[in-house]
Backbone as JSON Lines, residues from 0, in Angstrom:
{"i":0,"aa":"M","n":[-19.49,-10.09,11.99],"ca":[-18.13,-10.35,11.52],"c":[-17.28,-10.89,12.66]}
{"i":1,"aa":"P","n":[-16.6,-12.03,12.48],"ca":[-15.71,-12.56,13.53],"c":[-14.6,-11.58,13.87]}
{"i":2,"aa":"E","n":[-14.1,-11.64,15.11],"ca":[-13.0,-10.78,15.52],"c":[-11.7,-11.21,14.84]}
{"i":3,"aa":"F","n":[-10.83,-10.22,14.64],"ca":[-9.53,-10.51,14.04],"c":[-8.62,-11.13,15.1]}
{"i":4,"aa":"T","n":[-8.05,-12.28,14.78],"ca":[-7.17,-12.98,15.72],"c":[-5.75,-13.14,15.19]}
{"i":5,"aa":"G","n":[-5.46,-12.52,14.03],"ca":[-4.15,-12.64,13.42],"c":[-4.21,-13.52,12.19]}
{"i":6,"aa":"F","n":[-3.14,-13.46,11.39],"ca":[-3.03,-14.34,10.22],"c":[-2.3,-15.61,10.65]}
{"i":7,"aa":"P","n":[-2.89,-16.77,10.49],"ca":[-2.22,-18.0,10.9],"c":[-1.01,-18.3,10.03]}
{"i":8,"aa":"V","n":[-0.14,-19.17,10.54],"ca":[1.05,-19.58,9.79],"c":[0.65,-20.18,8.45]}
{"i":9,"aa":"E","n":[-0.52,-20.8,8.4],"ca":[-0.98,-21.42,7.17],"c":[-1.11,-20.41,6.03]}
{"i":10,"aa":"A","n":[-1.36,-19.14,6.36],"ca":[-1.46,-18.11,5.32],"c":[-0.12,-17.92,4.61]}
{"i":11,"aa":"L","n":[0.96,-17.88,5.37],"ca":[2.29,-17.73,4.76],"c":[2.68,-18.98,3.99]}
{"i":12,"aa":"D","n":[2.35,-20.15,4.56],"ca":[2.65,-21.41,3.87],"c":[1.89,-21.5,2.55]}
{"i":13,"aa":"F","n":[0.64,-21.03,2.57],"ca":[-0.17,-21.06,1.36],"c":[0.51,-20.27,0.24]}
{"i":14,"aa":"Y","n":[0.99,-19.07,0.57],"ca":[1.62,-18.24,-0.47],"c":[3.01,-18.73,-0.83]}
{"i":15,"aa":"D","n":[3.73,-19.33,0.11],"ca":[5.01,-19.96,-0.23],"c":[4.8,-21.02,-1.32]}
{"i":16,"aa":"D","n":[3.81,-21.85,-1.11],"ca":[3.54,-22.93,-2.06],"c":[2.97,-22.39,-3.37]}
{"i":17,"aa":"L","n":[2.14,-21.33,-3.29],"ca":[1.57,-20.75,-4.5],"c":[2.65,-20.16,-5.4]}
{"i":18,"aa":"E","n":[3.69,-19.58,-4.8],"ca":[4.78,-19.03,-5.6],"c":[5.5,-20.14,-6.38]}
{"i":19,"aa":"M","n":[5.5,-21.35,-5.83],"ca":[6.14,-22.48,-6.49],"c":[5.21,-23.16,-7.5]}
{"i":20,"aa":"D","n":[3.91,-23.09,-7.25],"ca":[2.94,-23.81,-8.09],"c":[1.72,-22.93,-8.32]}
{"i":21,"aa":"N","n":[1.89,-21.91,-9.17],"ca":[0.82,-20.95,-9.42],"c":[-0.07,-21.49,-10.54]}
{"i":22,"aa":"T","n":[-0.88,-22.49,-10.18],"ca":[-1.73,-23.15,-11.16],"c":[-3.15,-23.27,-10.62]}
{"i":23,"aa":"K","n":[-4.08,-23.48,-11.53],"ca":[-5.47,-23.67,-11.15],"c":[-5.64,-24.91,-10.29]}
{"i":24,"aa":"S","n":[-4.9,-25.95,-10.59],"ca":[-5.04,-27.19,-9.82],"c":[-4.61,-27.0,-8.38]}
{"i":25,"aa":"Y","n":[-3.49,-26.26,-8.18],"ca":[-3.07,-25.98,-6.8],"c":[-4.12,-25.14,-6.1]}
{"i":26,"aa":"W","n":[-4.59,-24.09,-6.78],"ca":[-5.55,-23.17,-6.17],"c":[-6.82,-23.91,-5.74]}
{"i":27,"aa":"E","n":[-7.36,-24.71,-6.62],"ca":[-8.61,-25.4,-6.3],"c":[-8.42,-26.39,-5.17]}
{"i":28,"aa":"A","n":[-7.26,-27.03,-5.1],"ca":[-7.0,-28.0,-4.03],"c":[-6.81,-27.32,-2.68]}
{"i":29,"aa":"H","n":[-6.38,-26.05,-2.69],"ca":[-6.06,-25.36,-1.43],"c":[-6.95,-24.15,-1.17]}
{"i":30,"aa":"K","n":[-8.01,-24.0,-1.95],"ca":[-8.89,-22.85,-1.75],"c":[-9.48,-22.78,-0.35]}
{"i":31,"aa":"P","n":[-9.84,-23.89,0.3],"ca":[-10.32,-23.78,1.69],"c":[-9.3,-23.12,2.63]}
{"i":32,"aa":"T","n":[-8.0,-23.37,2.38],"ca":[-6.96,-22.71,3.19],"c":[-6.96,-21.22,2.92]}
{"i":33,"aa":"Y","n":[-7.07,-20.83,1.64],"ca":[-7.15,-19.41,1.31],"c":[-8.34,-18.77,2.01]}
{"i":34,"aa":"D","n":[-9.48,-19.4,1.95],"ca":[-10.7,-18.83,2.52],"c":[-10.58,-18.62,4.03]}
{"i":35,"aa":"T","n":[-10.02,-19.59,4.73],"ca":[-9.99,-19.52,6.2],"c":[-8.75,-18.83,6.76]}
{"i":36,"aa":"A","n":[-7.6,-18.98,6.09],"ca":[-6.34,-18.46,6.63],"c":[-5.96,-17.1,6.07]}
{"i":37,"aa":"V","n":[-6.53,-16.74,4.91],"ca":[-6.17,-15.48,4.25],"c":[-7.36,-14.54,4.16]}
{"i":38,"aa":"A","n":[-8.39,-14.94,3.41],"ca":[-9.51,-14.05,3.13],"c":[-10.29,-13.67,4.39]}
{"i":39,"aa":"A","n":[-10.61,-14.64,5.21],"ca":[-11.41,-14.35,6.41],"c":[-10.68,-13.42,7.38]}
{"i":40,"aa":"P","n":[-9.4,-13.69,7.71],"ca":[-8.69,-12.75,8.6],"c":[-8.56,-11.34,7.99]}
{"i":41,"aa":"M","n":[-8.33,-11.25,6.68],"ca":[-8.2,-9.93,6.06],"c":[-9.51,-9.16,6.17]}
{"i":42,"aa":"K","n":[-10.63,-9.83,5.93],"ca":[-11.93,-9.17,6.05],"c":[-12.19,-8.74,7.48]}
{"i":43,"aa":"A","n":[-11.8,-9.58,8.44],"ca":[-11.99,-9.24,9.86],"c":[-11.12,-8.04,10.25]}
{"i":44,"aa":"L","n":[-9.88,-8.02,9.76],"ca":[-8.96,-6.91,10.06],"c":[-9.5,-5.59,9.52]}
{"i":45,"aa":"T","n":[-9.88,-5.57,8.26],"ca":[-10.34,-4.33,7.65],"c":[-11.68,-3.89,8.22]}
{"i":46,"aa":"A","n":[-12.53,-4.84,8.59],"ca":[-13.81,-4.48,9.21],"c":[-13.59,-3.8,10.56]}
{"i":47,"aa":"A","n":[-12.59,-4.25,11.3],"ca":[-12.29,-3.66,12.61],"c":[-11.73,-2.25,12.48]}
{"i":48,"aa":"L","n":[-11.15,-1.92,11.32],"ca":[-10.57,-0.6,11.1],"c":[-11.53,0.36,10.4]}
{"i":49,"aa":"A","n":[-12.66,-0.16,9.94],"ca":[-13.55,0.62,9.08],"c":[-14.16,1.82,9.77]}
{"i":50,"aa":"D","n":[-14.48,1.72,11.04],"ca":[-15.12,2.84,11.73],"c":[-14.24,4.08,11.71]}
{"i":51,"aa":"E","n":[-12.93,3.89,11.81],"ca":[-12.0,5.02,11.86],"c":[-11.52,5.45,10.48]}
{"i":52,"aa":"F","n":[-11.25,4.48,9.6],"ca":[-10.59,4.81,8.34],"c":[-11.48,4.68,7.12]}
{"i":53,"aa":"G","n":[-12.57,3.94,7.23],"ca":[-13.45,3.74,6.08],"c":[-13.43,2.3,5.6]}
{"i":54,"aa":"E","n":[-14.39,1.99,4.76],"ca":[-14.52,0.63,4.23],"c":[-13.37,0.33,3.28]}
{"i":55,"aa":"A","n":[-12.84,-0.87,3.39],"ca":[-11.73,-1.3,2.54],"c":[-12.23,-2.12,1.37]}
{"i":56,"aa":"K","n":[-11.5,-2.04,0.28],"ca":[-11.68,-2.95,-0.84],"c":[-10.68,-4.08,-0.67]}
{"i":57,"aa":"V","n":[-11.18,-5.29,-0.46],"ca":[-10.31,-6.46,-0.38],"c":[-10.18,-7.0,-1.8]}
{"i":58,"aa":"F","n":[-8.97,-6.97,-2.32],"ca":[-8.76,-7.27,-3.73],"c":[-9.02,-8.74,-4.05]}
{"i":59,"aa":"R","n":[-9.46,-8.98,-5.27],"ca":[-9.65,-10.34,-5.76],"c":[-8.29,-11.03,-5.88]}
{"i":60,"aa":"P","n":[-8.25,-12.33,-5.7],"ca":[-6.96,-13.04,-5.75],"c":[-6.48,-13.33,-7.16]}
{"i":61,"aa":"Y","n":[-7.29,-12.99,-8.15],"ca":[-6.96,-13.35,-9.53],"c":[-6.22,-12.21,-10.24]}
{"i":62,"aa":"R","n":[-5.21,-12.55,-11.0],"ca":[-4.47,-11.57,-11.76],"c":[-5.18,-11.27,-13.08]}
{"i":63,"aa":"D","n":[-5.05,-10.04,-13.55],"ca":[-5.53,-9.68,-14.88],"c":[-4.38,-9.95,-15.85]}
{"i":64,"aa":"V","n":[-4.49,-11.04,-16.6],"ca":[-3.39,-11.47,-17.46],"c":[-3.62,-11.15,-18.93]}
{"i":65,"aa":"R","n":[-4.65,-10.36,-19.22],"ca":[-5.01,-10.11,-20.62],"c":[-3.86,-9.5,-21.41]}
{"i":66,"aa":"F","n":[-3.14,-8.56,-20.82],"ca":[-2.07,-7.88,-21.54],"c":[-0.7,-8.11,-20.9]}
{"i":67,"aa":"A","n":[-0.61,-9.15,-20.05],"ca":[0.63,-9.41,-19.32],"c":[1.42,-10.54,-19.96]}
{"i":68,"aa":"K","n":[2.75,-10.4,-19.94],"ca":[3.6,-11.49,-20.4],"c":[3.55,-12.65,-19.41]}
{"i":69,"aa":"D","n":[3.46,-12.32,-18.12],"ca":[3.35,-13.33,-17.07],"c":[1.89,-13.79,-17.01]}
{"i":70,"aa":"K","n":[1.64,-15.03,-17.35],"ca":[0.27,-15.54,-17.42],"c":[-0.12,-16.35,-16.18]}
{"i":71,"aa":"T","n":[0.7,-16.3,-15.11],"ca":[0.29,-17.0,-13.89],"c":[-1.02,-16.4,-13.4]}
{"i":72,"aa":"P","n":[-1.98,-17.24,-13.01],"ca":[-3.34,-16.73,-12.8],"c":[-3.64,-16.08,-11.45]}
{"i":73,"aa":"Y","n":[-2.77,-16.29,-10.44],"ca":[-3.13,-15.85,-9.1],"c":[-2.09,-14.91,-8.51]}
{"i":74,"aa":"K","n":[-2.56,-13.92,-7.76],"ca":[-1.67,-13.02,-7.05],"c":[-0.99,-13.77,-5.92]}
{"i":75,"aa":"T","n":[0.25,-13.4,-5.63],"ca":[1.01,-14.07,-4.58],"c":[0.98,-13.3,-3.28]}
{"i":76,"aa":"H","n":[-0.03,-12.48,-3.12],"ca":[-0.29,-11.81,-1.85],"c":[-1.77,-11.4,-1.85]}
{"i":77,"aa":"Q","n":[-2.29,-11.12,-0.66],"ca":[-3.65,-10.62,-0.53],"c":[-3.59,-9.19,0.01]}
{"i":78,"aa":"G","n":[-4.1,-8.25,-0.76],"ca":[-4.08,-6.86,-0.34],"c":[-5.48,-6.33,-0.09]}
{"i":79,"aa":"A","n":[-5.53,-5.24,0.68],"ca":[-6.77,-4.51,0.92],"c":[-6.44,-3.03,0.94]}
{"i":80,"aa":"F","n":[-7.32,-2.22,0.39],"ca":[-7.06,-0.79,0.21],"c":[-8.27,0.02,0.66]}
{"i":81,"aa":"V","n":[-8.02,1.05,1.46],"ca":[-9.06,1.98,1.9],"c":[-8.89,3.26,1.09]}
{"i":82,"aa":"P","n":[-9.76,3.52,0.11],"ca":[-9.61,4.73,-0.7],"c":[-10.08,5.97,0.04]}
{"i":83,"aa":"K","n":[-9.25,7.02,0.01],"ca":[-9.62,8.31,0.6],"c":[-9.71,9.41,-0.45]}
{"i":84,"aa":"G","n":[-9.23,9.12,-1.63],"ca":[-9.26,10.05,-2.76],"c":[-8.86,9.26,-3.99]}
{"i":85,"aa":"P","n":[-8.77,9.89,-5.16],"ca":[-8.38,9.17,-6.37],"c":[-7.02,8.49,-6.23]}
{"i":86,"aa":"S","n":[-7.03,7.16,-6.25],"ca":[-5.79,6.36,-6.17],"c":[-4.97,6.68,-4.93]}
{"i":87,"aa":"T","n":[-5.63,7.11,-3.87],"ca":[-4.94,7.56,-2.66],"c":[-5.6,6.94,-1.44]}
{"i":88,"aa":"G","n":[-4.79,6.41,-0.51],"ca":[-5.39,5.86,0.69],"c":[-4.44,4.99,1.49]}
{"i":89,"aa":"Y","n":[-5.03,4.04,2.24],"ca":[-4.32,3.17,3.17],"c":[-4.32,1.74,2.63]}
{"i":90,"aa":"Y","n":[-3.24,1.0,2.92],"ca":[-3.09,-0.33,2.33],"c":[-2.53,-1.3,3.38]}
{"i":91,"aa":"V","n":[-2.94,-2.57,3.26],"ca":[-2.37,-3.65,4.08],"c":[-2.35,-4.91,3.25]}
{"i":92,"aa":"Q","n":[-1.33,-5.76,3.44],"ca":[-1.28,-7.0,2.68],"c":[-0.62,-8.11,3.49]}
{"i":93,"aa":"I","n":[-0.93,-9.35,3.08],"ca":[-0.29,-10.54,3.63],"c":[0.17,-11.39,2.46]}
{"i":94,"aa":"G","n":[1.35,-11.95,2.58],"ca":[1.89,-12.79,1.51],"c":[3.02,-13.64,2.05]}
{"i":95,"aa":"A","n":[3.74,-14.3,1.16],"ca":[4.84,-15.16,1.59],"c":[5.89,-14.4,2.41]}
{"i":96,"aa":"P","n":[6.18,-13.11,2.09],"ca":[7.15,-12.37,2.91],"c":[6.6,-11.87,4.24]}
{"i":97,"aa":"G","n":[5.33,-12.15,4.54],"ca":[4.73,-11.69,5.78],"c":[3.72,-10.58,5.57]}
{"i":98,"aa":"A","n":[3.58,-9.73,6.58],"ca":[2.6,-8.64,6.54],"c":[3.28,-7.31,6.25]}
{"i":99,"aa":"R","n":[2.53,-6.43,5.58],"ca":[3.05,-5.11,5.21],"c":[1.91,-4.1,5.21]}
{"i":100,"aa":"V","n":[2.21,-2.87,5.6],"ca":[1.25,-1.78,5.53],"c":[1.81,-0.68,4.63]}
{"i":101,"aa":"G","n":[0.92,0.15,4.12],"ca":[1.35,1.23,3.26],"c":[0.31,2.32,3.16]}
{"i":102,"aa":"V","n":[0.74,3.47,2.66],"ca":[-0.15,4.6,2.39],"c":[0.4,5.34,1.18]}
{"i":103,"aa":"G","n":[-0.41,6.23,0.6],"ca":[0.09,7.08,-0.46],"c":[-0.83,7.13,-1.65]}
{"i":104,"aa":"F","n":[-0.29,7.65,-2.77],"ca":[-1.02,7.64,-4.02],"c":[-0.21,6.84,-5.03]}
{"i":105,"aa":"Y","n":[-0.88,5.87,-5.69],"ca":[-0.17,4.96,-6.57],"c":[-0.21,5.39,-8.03]}
{"i":106,"aa":"E","n":[-0.99,6.4,-8.35],"ca":[-0.94,7.03,-9.66],"c":[-1.66,8.37,-9.54]}
{"i":107,"aa":"A","n":[-1.43,9.24,-10.52],"ca":[-2.07,10.56,-10.49],"c":[-2.3,11.04,-11.91]}
{"i":108,"aa":"S","n":[-3.44,11.65,-12.13],"ca":[-3.7,12.28,-13.42],"c":[-2.74,13.45,-13.6]}
{"i":109,"aa":"S","n":[-2.61,13.92,-14.83],"ca":[-1.71,15.05,-15.09],"c":[-2.07,16.28,-14.25]}
{"i":110,"aa":"P","n":[-3.37,16.65,-14.12],"ca":[-3.7,17.81,-13.29],"c":[-3.36,17.6,-11.81]}
{"i":111,"aa":"R","n":[-3.63,16.4,-11.28],"ca":[-3.33,16.14,-9.87],"c":[-1.84,16.15,-9.63]}
{"i":112,"aa":"L","n":[-1.07,15.55,-10.54],"ca":[0.38,15.52,-10.36],"c":[0.95,16.93,-10.46]}
{"i":113,"aa":"A","n":[0.4,17.75,-11.35],"ca":[0.86,19.14,-11.45],"c":[0.58,19.89,-10.15]}
{"i":114,"aa":"S","n":[-0.56,19.64,-9.53],"ca":[-0.9,20.3,-8.26],"c":[0.04,19.86,-7.14]}
{"i":115,"aa":"I","n":[0.35,18.57,-7.12],"ca":[1.27,18.06,-6.11],"c":[2.65,18.69,-6.28]}
{"i":116,"aa":"R","n":[3.12,18.75,-7.5],"ca":[4.44,19.34,-7.74],"c":[4.45,20.82,-7.43]}
{"i":117,"aa":"E","n":[3.36,21.51,-7.73],"ca":[3.28,22.93,-7.38],"c":[3.41,23.12,-5.87]}
{"i":118,"aa":"A","n":[2.79,22.21,-5.1],"ca":[2.88,22.3,-3.64],"c":[4.28,21.95,-3.16]}
{"i":119,"aa":"I","n":[4.93,20.96,-3.8],"ca":[6.28,20.59,-3.41],"c":[7.26,21.74,-3.64]}
{"i":120,"aa":"V","n":[7.09,22.46,-4.74],"ca":[7.97,23.59,-5.04],"c":[7.83,24.71,-4.01]}
{"i":121,"aa":"D","n":[6.61,24.91,-3.53],"ca":[6.36,25.98,-2.57],"c":[7.14,25.73,-1.27]}
{"i":122,"aa":"R","n":[7.78,26.77,-0.77],"ca":[8.64,26.59,0.41],"c":[7.86,26.09,1.62]}
{"i":123,"aa":"R","n":[6.7,26.68,1.88],"ca":[5.93,26.29,3.07],"c":[5.31,24.9,2.9]}
{"i":124,"aa":"R","n":[4.6,24.7,1.79],"ca":[3.91,23.42,1.58],"c":[4.89,22.28,1.34]}
{"i":125,"aa":"G","n":[5.92,22.56,0.55],"ca":[6.93,21.53,0.32],"c":[7.72,21.22,1.57]}
{"i":126,"aa":"G","n":[8.0,22.26,2.35],"ca":[8.69,22.04,3.62],"c":[7.87,21.21,4.58]}
{"i":127,"aa":"E","n":[6.56,21.41,4.56],"ca":[5.67,20.6,5.41],"c":[5.75,19.13,5.02]}
{"i":128,"aa":"L","n":[5.75,18.87,3.71],"ca":[5.86,17.49,3.26],"c":[7.2,16.89,3.66]}
{"i":129,"aa":"E","n":[8.26,17.64,3.5],"ca":[9.59,17.15,3.9],"c":[9.6,16.75,5.38]}
{"i":130,"aa":"E","n":[9.02,17.58,6.23],"ca":[8.98,17.28,7.67],"c":[8.21,15.99,7.94]}
{"i":131,"aa":"I","n":[7.1,15.81,7.25],"ca":[6.3,14.59,7.42],"c":[7.11,13.37,7.0]}
{"i":132,"aa":"L","n":[7.77,13.45,5.86],"ca":[8.53,12.31,5.34],"c":[9.74,11.99,6.21]}
{"i":133,"aa":"V","n":[10.42,13.01,6.69],"ca":[11.58,12.77,7.56],"c":[11.14,12.06,8.83]}
{"i":134,"aa":"A","n":[10.03,12.51,9.42],"ca":[9.53,11.89,10.65],"c":[9.11,10.44,10.41]}
{"i":135,"aa":"M","n":[8.44,10.2,9.29],"ca":[7.98,8.85,9.03],"c":[9.12,7.9,8.71]}
{"i":136,"aa":"Q","n":[10.09,8.38,7.95],"ca":[11.23,7.52,7.65],"c":[12.04,7.23,8.91]}
{"i":137,"aa":"A","n":[12.11,8.19,9.81],"ca":[12.79,7.95,11.09],"c":[12.05,6.91,11.92]}
{"i":138,"aa":"A","n":[10.73,6.79,11.68],"ca":[9.91,5.82,12.41],"c":[9.86,4.46,11.71]}
{"i":139,"aa":"G","n":[10.63,4.3,10.63],"ca":[10.74,2.99,9.99],"c":[10.0,2.82,8.69]}
{"i":140,"aa":"W","n":[9.36,3.9,8.2],"ca":[8.66,3.81,6.91],"c":[9.67,3.98,5.77]}
{"i":141,"aa":"E","n":[9.39,3.31,4.65],"ca":[10.24,3.41,3.46],"c":[9.49,4.18,2.38]}
{"i":142,"aa":"L","n":[10.15,5.2,1.83],"ca":[9.57,6.01,0.77],"c":[9.76,5.3,-0.57]}
{"i":143,"aa":"G","n":[8.66,5.17,-1.33],"ca":[8.73,4.52,-2.63],"c":[7.85,5.23,-3.64]}
{"i":144,"aa":"G","n":[7.66,4.58,-4.76],"ca":[6.84,5.15,-5.82],"c":[7.6,5.23,-7.13]}
{"i":145,"aa":"D","n":[6.86,5.44,-8.2],"ca":[7.44,5.58,-9.53],"c":[8.06,6.97,-9.67]}
{"i":146,"aa":"R","n":[9.32,7.02,-10.14],"ca":[10.03,8.3,-10.24],"c":[10.68,8.46,-11.61]}
{"i":147,"aa":"L","n":[10.72,9.7,-12.06],"ca":[11.47,10.04,-13.25],"c":[12.97,9.93,-12.96]}
{"i":148,"aa":"K","n":[13.76,9.68,-14.0],"ca":[15.2,9.61,-13.82],"c":[15.84,10.98,-13.75]}
{"i":149,"aa":"T","n":[15.14,11.97,-14.26],"ca":[15.67,13.33,-14.23],"c":[14.57,14.28,-13.75]}
{"i":150,"aa":"A","n":[14.79,15.56,-13.88],"ca":[13.8,16.53,-13.43],"c":[12.59,16.52,-14.37]}
{"i":151,"aa":"P","n":[11.39,16.68,-13.83],"ca":[10.23,16.81,-14.72],"c":[10.34,18.09,-15.53]}
{"i":152,"aa":"R","n":[9.71,18.08,-16.69],"ca":[9.8,19.22,-17.59],"c":[9.31,20.49,-16.9]}
{"i":153,"aa":"G","n":[10.12,21.55,-17.02],"ca":[9.74,22.83,-16.45],"c":[10.24,23.07,-15.04]}
{"i":154,"aa":"Y","n":[10.96,22.09,-14.46],"ca":[11.45,22.24,-13.09],"c":[12.98,22.22,-13.08]}
{"i":155,"aa":"D","n":[13.54,23.02,-12.18],"ca":[14.98,23.18,-12.08],"c":[15.61,21.92,-11.47]}
{"i":156,"aa":"I","n":[16.59,21.36,-12.15],"ca":[17.28,20.18,-11.66],"c":[17.95,20.43,-10.32]}
{"i":157,"aa":"D","n":[18.24,21.71,-10.02],"ca":[18.91,22.07,-8.78],"c":[17.93,22.46,-7.66]}
{"i":158,"aa":"H","n":[16.63,22.27,-7.88],"ca":[15.67,22.6,-6.83],"c":[15.96,21.75,-5.59]}
{"i":159,"aa":"P","n":[15.89,22.33,-4.39],"ca":[16.23,21.57,-3.17],"c":[15.34,20.35,-2.92]}
{"i":160,"aa":"R","n":[14.17,20.32,-3.53],"ca":[13.3,19.15,-3.36],"c":[13.12,18.4,-4.69]}
{"i":161,"aa":"I","n":[14.18,18.4,-5.5],"ca":[14.08,17.77,-6.81],"c":[13.78,16.28,-6.7]}
{"i":162,"aa":"E","n":[14.27,15.61,-5.65],"ca":[14.01,14.17,-5.5],"c":[12.52,13.91,-5.31]}
{"i":163,"aa":"L","n":[11.83,14.79,-4.61],"ca":[10.38,14.64,-4.44],"c":[9.65,15.01,-5.72]}
{"i":164,"aa":"L","n":[10.15,16.0,-6.44],"ca":[9.51,16.42,-7.68],"c":[9.57,15.32,-8.75]}
{"i":165,"aa":"R","n":[10.52,14.43,-8.65],"ca":[10.63,13.35,-9.63],"c":[9.52,12.29,-9.49]}
{"i":166,"aa":"H","n":[8.86,12.28,-8.37],"ca":[7.86,11.25,-8.12],"c":[6.63,11.44,-9.01]}
{"i":167,"aa":"R","n":[6.23,10.33,-9.66],"ca":[4.95,10.29,-10.37],"c":[3.89,9.58,-9.52]}
{"i":168,"aa":"S","n":[4.36,8.86,-8.55],"ca":[3.52,8.31,-7.49],"c":[4.38,8.36,-6.23]}
{"i":169,"aa":"M","n":[3.73,8.3,-5.07],"ca":[4.48,8.41,-3.84],"c":[3.82,7.55,-2.77]}
{"i":170,"aa":"T","n":[4.58,6.59,-2.25],"ca":[4.05,5.69,-1.23],"c":[5.02,5.59,-0.07]}
{"i":171,"aa":"L","n":[4.48,5.22,1.07],"ca":[5.28,4.92,2.25],"c":[4.85,3.55,2.74]}
{"i":172,"aa":"G","n":[5.83,2.69,2.99],"ca":[5.51,1.32,3.41],"c":[6.31,0.9,4.63]}
{"i":173,"aa":"K","n":[5.74,-0.05,5.35],"ca":[6.41,-0.61,6.52],"c":[6.12,-2.11,6.54]}
{"i":174,"aa":"S","n":[7.16,-2.92,6.68],"ca":[7.0,-4.37,6.66],"c":[7.13,-4.95,8.06]}
{"i":175,"aa":"Y","n":[6.24,-5.9,8.37],"ca":[6.35,-6.66,9.61],"c":[6.99,-8.03,9.37]}
{"i":176,"aa":"G","n":[7.13,-8.38,8.1],"ca":[7.79,-9.63,7.79],"c":[7.16,-10.8,8.52]}
{"i":177,"aa":"F","n":[8.03,-11.58,9.17],"ca":[7.56,-12.78,9.89],"c":[7.48,-12.55,11.39]}
{"i":178,"aa":"E","n":[7.41,-11.3,11.81],"ca":[7.33,-11.04,13.25],"c":[6.16,-11.81,13.87]}
{"i":179,"aa":"P","n":[6.35,-12.39,15.03],"ca":[5.28,-13.18,15.66],"c":[3.97,-12.43,15.82]}
{"i":180,"aa":"V","n":[4.05,-11.09,15.88],"ca":[2.84,-10.3,16.09],"c":[1.82,-10.48,14.98]}
{"i":181,"aa":"I","n":[2.26,-10.84,13.77],"ca":[1.31,-10.95,12.66],"c":[0.35,-12.11,12.86]}
{"i":182,"aa":"H","n":[0.68,-13.02,13.77],"ca":[-0.18,-14.17,14.04],"c":[-1.11,-13.94,15.23]}
{"i":183,"aa":"T","n":[-1.15,-12.71,15.72],"ca":[-1.91,-12.41,16.94],"c":[-2.88,-11.26,16.71]}
{"i":184,"aa":"P","n":[-3.85,-11.09,17.61],"ca":[-4.78,-9.96,17.51],"c":[-4.08,-8.6,17.6]}
{"i":185,"aa":"E","n":[-2.87,-8.57,18.17],"ca":[-2.15,-7.31,18.33],"c":[-1.84,-6.64,17.0]}
{"i":186,"aa":"L","n":[-1.8,-7.42,15.91],"ca":[-1.53,-6.83,14.61],"c":[-2.56,-5.75,14.28]}
{"i":187,"aa":"L","n":[-3.79,-5.94,14.69],"ca":[-4.83,-4.93,14.47],"c":[-4.42,-3.59,15.07]}
{"i":188,"aa":"D","n":[-3.92,-3.61,16.32],"ca":[-3.5,-2.37,16.97],"c":[-2.3,-1.76,16.26]}
{"i":189,"aa":"R","n":[-1.41,-2.61,15.76],"ca":[-0.23,-2.11,15.05],"c":[-0.65,-1.41,13.75]}
{"i":190,"aa":"V","n":[-1.52,-2.05,12.98],"ca":[-1.96,-1.45,11.72],"c":[-2.7,-0.14,11.99]}
{"i":191,"aa":"R","n":[-3.55,-0.13,12.99],"ca":[-4.28,1.1,13.34],"c":[-3.3,2.21,13.7]}
{"i":192,"aa":"A","n":[-2.3,1.89,14.52],"ca":[-1.31,2.9,14.92],"c":[-0.5,3.37,13.71]}
{"i":193,"aa":"D","n":[-0.14,2.45,12.82],"ca":[0.62,2.83,11.62],"c":[-0.19,3.77,10.75]}
{"i":194,"aa":"W","n":[-1.43,3.43,10.5],"ca":[-2.26,4.28,9.64],"c":[-2.49,5.65,10.28]}
{"i":195,"aa":"R","n":[-2.65,5.68,11.58],"ca":[-2.78,6.98,12.26],"c":[-1.51,7.8,12.08]}
{"i":196,"aa":"E","n":[-0.36,7.14,12.24],"ca":[0.92,7.83,12.09],"c":[1.08,8.38,10.67]}
{"i":197,"aa":"A","n":[0.52,7.68,9.7],"ca":[0.67,8.08,8.31],"c":[-0.41,9.04,7.84]}
{"i":198,"aa":"T","n":[-1.4,9.31,8.66],"ca":[-2.51,10.16,8.24],"c":[-2.06,11.57,7.82]}
{"i":199,"aa":"P","n":[-1.1,12.21,8.49],"ca":[-0.67,13.53,7.99],"c":[-0.18,13.51,6.55]}
{"i":200,"aa":"F","n":[0.46,12.43,6.14],"ca":[0.91,12.32,4.75],"c":[-0.28,12.18,3.81]}
{"i":201,"aa":"V","n":[-1.22,11.3,4.16],"ca":[-2.42,11.13,3.33],"c":[-3.18,12.45,3.21]}
{"i":202,"aa":"E","n":[-3.31,13.15,4.32],"ca":[-4.06,14.41,4.31],"c":[-3.33,15.47,3.49]}
{"i":203,"aa":"W","n":[-2.0,15.46,3.54],"ca":[-1.24,16.42,2.72],"c":[-1.54,16.17,1.24]}
{"i":204,"aa":"V","n":[-1.49,14.92,0.83],"ca":[-1.77,14.59,-0.57],"c":[-3.18,15.01,-0.95]}
{"i":205,"aa":"L","n":[-4.16,14.68,-0.13],"ca":[-5.54,14.99,-0.44],"c":[-5.78,16.5,-0.51]}
{"i":206,"aa":"H","n":[-5.07,17.24,0.33],"ca":[-5.28,18.68,0.38],"c":[-4.71,19.38,-0.85]}
{"i":207,"aa":"Y","n":[-3.57,18.89,-1.33],"ca":[-2.87,19.61,-2.4],"c":[-3.0,18.96,-3.78]}
{"i":208,"aa":"A","n":[-3.52,17.74,-3.83],"ca":[-3.68,17.08,-5.13],"c":[-5.04,17.45,-5.71]}
{"i":209,"aa":"K","n":[-5.11,18.53,-6.43],"ca":[-6.37,19.0,-7.0],"c":[-6.55,18.43,-8.4]}
{"i":210,"aa":"A","n":[-7.75,17.95,-8.66],"ca":[-8.03,17.37,-9.98],"c":[-8.09,18.47,-11.04]}
């Protein structure tokens, strides 16, 4: 596997143009650019991280449009995901807005979500999660995920961690945007450091999200 040298400027240009012309004709005319400027660097990046974090799934560039109102055929970013548990793990992507990293769980079965909420309610376990999230947000991570508008059934609206209890999924993300580092080998070290920093959150989810 070739060494990771960064995502070239052509990768961002490719997705800028794809957002304007998301058609098969554009894709076929520019597929060599996708292969060399997007897919190859992403595979090299994830391969370099595999020894520490595990093998990544590099997502296909095609959208599933079977049940979608939006019938544009191609994704406007390239993502890769390292699964550590059901719908839980580490993420990295490149697209027109630049590079981004993330961690968390993007969905949960009813039993897993109930286990997570049970841990959040608990003073010790929920307090541990709060400390992790405060530290990560102070370090520049953004808390996201799908949330209920009110308290989940059976939980007190006045619970001190009600905002966390509303989450049906929970992610943390950090964007590098157009920083020059994304075009250099140093991005590998940045992603590795970010994922290490986020590991306590991933481990918390894996420990308390029981199927």
